[in-house]
Coordinates of N, CA and C in Angstrom, one line a residue:
X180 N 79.2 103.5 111.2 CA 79.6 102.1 111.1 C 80.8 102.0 110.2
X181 N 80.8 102.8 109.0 CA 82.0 102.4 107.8 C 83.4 102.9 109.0
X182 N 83.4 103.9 110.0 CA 84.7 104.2 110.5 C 84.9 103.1 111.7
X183 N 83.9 102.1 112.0 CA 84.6 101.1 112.6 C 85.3 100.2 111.8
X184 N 84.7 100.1 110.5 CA 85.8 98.9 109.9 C 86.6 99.2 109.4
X185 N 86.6 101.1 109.1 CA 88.1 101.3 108.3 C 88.9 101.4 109.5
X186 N 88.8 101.3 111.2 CA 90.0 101.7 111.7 C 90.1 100.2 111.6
X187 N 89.3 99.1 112.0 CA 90.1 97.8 111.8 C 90.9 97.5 111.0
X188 N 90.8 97.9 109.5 CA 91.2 97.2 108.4 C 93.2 98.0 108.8
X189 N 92.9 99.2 109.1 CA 94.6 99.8 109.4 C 95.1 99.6 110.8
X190 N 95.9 98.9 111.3 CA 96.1 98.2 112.3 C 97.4 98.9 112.5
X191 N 97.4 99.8 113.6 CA 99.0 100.4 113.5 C 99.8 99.3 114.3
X192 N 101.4 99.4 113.6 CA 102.3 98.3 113.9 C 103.5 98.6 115.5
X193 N 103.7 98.0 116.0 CA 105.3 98.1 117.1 C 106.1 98.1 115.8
X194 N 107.2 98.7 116.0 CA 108.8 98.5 115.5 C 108.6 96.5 115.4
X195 N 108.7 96.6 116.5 CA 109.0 94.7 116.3 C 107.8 93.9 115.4
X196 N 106.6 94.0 115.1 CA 105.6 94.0 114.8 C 105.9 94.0 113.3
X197 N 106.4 95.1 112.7 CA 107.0 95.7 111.2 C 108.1 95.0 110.9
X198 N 109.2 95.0 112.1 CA 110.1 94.0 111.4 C 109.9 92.4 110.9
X199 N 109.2 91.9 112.2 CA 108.2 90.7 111.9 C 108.0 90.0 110.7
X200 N 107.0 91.3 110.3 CA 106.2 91.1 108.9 C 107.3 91.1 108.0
X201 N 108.1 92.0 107.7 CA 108.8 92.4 107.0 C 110.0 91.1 106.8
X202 N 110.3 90.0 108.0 CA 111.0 89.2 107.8 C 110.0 87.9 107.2
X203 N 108.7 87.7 107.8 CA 107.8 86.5 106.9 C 107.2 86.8 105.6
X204 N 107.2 88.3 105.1 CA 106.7 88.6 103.9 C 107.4 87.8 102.7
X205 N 108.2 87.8 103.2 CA 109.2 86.5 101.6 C 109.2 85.0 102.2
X206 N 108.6 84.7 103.0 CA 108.3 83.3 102.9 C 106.8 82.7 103.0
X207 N 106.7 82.1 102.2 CA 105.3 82.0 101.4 C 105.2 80.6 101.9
X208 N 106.0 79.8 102.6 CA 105.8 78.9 102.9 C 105.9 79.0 104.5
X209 N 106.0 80.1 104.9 CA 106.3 80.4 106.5 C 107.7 80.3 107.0
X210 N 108.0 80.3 108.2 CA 109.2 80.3 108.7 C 108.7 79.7 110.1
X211 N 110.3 78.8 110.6 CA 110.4 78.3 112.1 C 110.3 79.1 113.0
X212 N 110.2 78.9 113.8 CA 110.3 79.6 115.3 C 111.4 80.2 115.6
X213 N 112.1 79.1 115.5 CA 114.1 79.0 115.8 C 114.6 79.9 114.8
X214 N 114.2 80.2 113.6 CA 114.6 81.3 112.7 C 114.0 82.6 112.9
X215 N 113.0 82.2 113.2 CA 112.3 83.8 113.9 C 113.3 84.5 115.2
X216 N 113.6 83.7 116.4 CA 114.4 83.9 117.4 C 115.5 84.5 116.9
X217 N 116.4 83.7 116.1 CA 117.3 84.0 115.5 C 117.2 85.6 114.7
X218 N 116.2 85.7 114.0 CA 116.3 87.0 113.2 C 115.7 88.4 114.2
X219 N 114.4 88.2 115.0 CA 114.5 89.4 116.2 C 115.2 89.5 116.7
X220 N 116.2 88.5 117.6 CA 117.7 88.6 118.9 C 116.7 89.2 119.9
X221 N 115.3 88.6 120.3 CA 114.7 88.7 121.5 C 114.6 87.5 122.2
X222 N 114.1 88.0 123.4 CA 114.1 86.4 124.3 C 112.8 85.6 123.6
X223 N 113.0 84.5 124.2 CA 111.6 83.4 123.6 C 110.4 84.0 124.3
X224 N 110.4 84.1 125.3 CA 109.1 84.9 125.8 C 108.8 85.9 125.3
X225 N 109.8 87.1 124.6 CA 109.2 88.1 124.2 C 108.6 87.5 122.5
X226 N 109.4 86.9 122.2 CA 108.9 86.6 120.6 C 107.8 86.0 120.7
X227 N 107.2 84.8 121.3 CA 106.5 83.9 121.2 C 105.1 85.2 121.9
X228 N 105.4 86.2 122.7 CA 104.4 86.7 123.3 C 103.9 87.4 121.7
X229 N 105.1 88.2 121.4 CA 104.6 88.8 120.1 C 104.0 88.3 119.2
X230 N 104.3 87.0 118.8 CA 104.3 85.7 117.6 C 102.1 85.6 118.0
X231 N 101.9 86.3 119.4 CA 100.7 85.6 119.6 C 99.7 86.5 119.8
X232 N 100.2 88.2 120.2 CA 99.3 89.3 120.1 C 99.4 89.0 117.9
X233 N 100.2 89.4 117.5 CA 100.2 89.5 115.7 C 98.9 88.3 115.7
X234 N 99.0 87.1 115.9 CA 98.0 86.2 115.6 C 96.6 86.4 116.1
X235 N 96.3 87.0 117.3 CA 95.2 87.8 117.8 C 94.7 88.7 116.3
X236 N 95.7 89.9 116.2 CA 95.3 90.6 115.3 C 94.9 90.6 114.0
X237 N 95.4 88.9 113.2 CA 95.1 88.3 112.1 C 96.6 88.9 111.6
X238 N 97.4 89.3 111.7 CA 98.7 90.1 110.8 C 99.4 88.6 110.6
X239 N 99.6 87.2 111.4 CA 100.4 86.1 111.0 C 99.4 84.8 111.2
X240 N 99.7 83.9 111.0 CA 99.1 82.6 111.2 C 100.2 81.7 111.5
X241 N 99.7 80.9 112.4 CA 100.5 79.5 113.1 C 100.1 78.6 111.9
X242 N 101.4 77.8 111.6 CA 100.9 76.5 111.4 C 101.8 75.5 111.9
X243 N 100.9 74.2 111.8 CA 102.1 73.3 112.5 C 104.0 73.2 112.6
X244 N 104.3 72.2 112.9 CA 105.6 72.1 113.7 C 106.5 73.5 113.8
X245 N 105.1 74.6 114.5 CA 106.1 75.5 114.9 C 106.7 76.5 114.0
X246 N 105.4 76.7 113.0 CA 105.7 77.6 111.9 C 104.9 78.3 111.8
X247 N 105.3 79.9 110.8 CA 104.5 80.8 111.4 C 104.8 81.4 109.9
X248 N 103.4 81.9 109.2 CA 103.4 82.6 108.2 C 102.6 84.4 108.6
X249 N 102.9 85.5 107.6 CA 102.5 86.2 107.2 C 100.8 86.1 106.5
X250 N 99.8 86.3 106.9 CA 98.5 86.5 105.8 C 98.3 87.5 105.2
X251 N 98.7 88.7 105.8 CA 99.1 90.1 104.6 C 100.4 90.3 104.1
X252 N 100.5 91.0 102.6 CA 101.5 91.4 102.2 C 101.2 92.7 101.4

């Protein structure tokens, strides 16, 4: 049982995944959408796809008008 929760608790990352985090880690109050597009230089489909496996995995949280925080640091 303990090696099912310790592989949960280590969640291996994509390249895009790490940079993600790495760009909402300094906003404590989250970031836009439109700034996230902006800082990966992926399509909206791919970001928003990404924006929503990470939120599956607990690594970001949505919040309203389209803002999107980090829950680990």
């Amino acid at each position: 049982i303990g090696t099912t929760v310790q592989t949960q608790l280590f969640v291996e990352l994509t390249e895009q995944e790490q940079q993600l985090l790495n760009f909402l880690d300094n906003k404590d109050n989250g970031e836009h959408l439109n700034n996230i597009l902006s800082e990966m230089k992926m399509s909206f489909s791919q970001v928003t796809s990404l924006l929503f496996d990470m939120e599956m995995k607990g690594l970001i949280r949505a919040l309203p008008a389209g803002m999107y925080r980090s829950v680990i640091h």
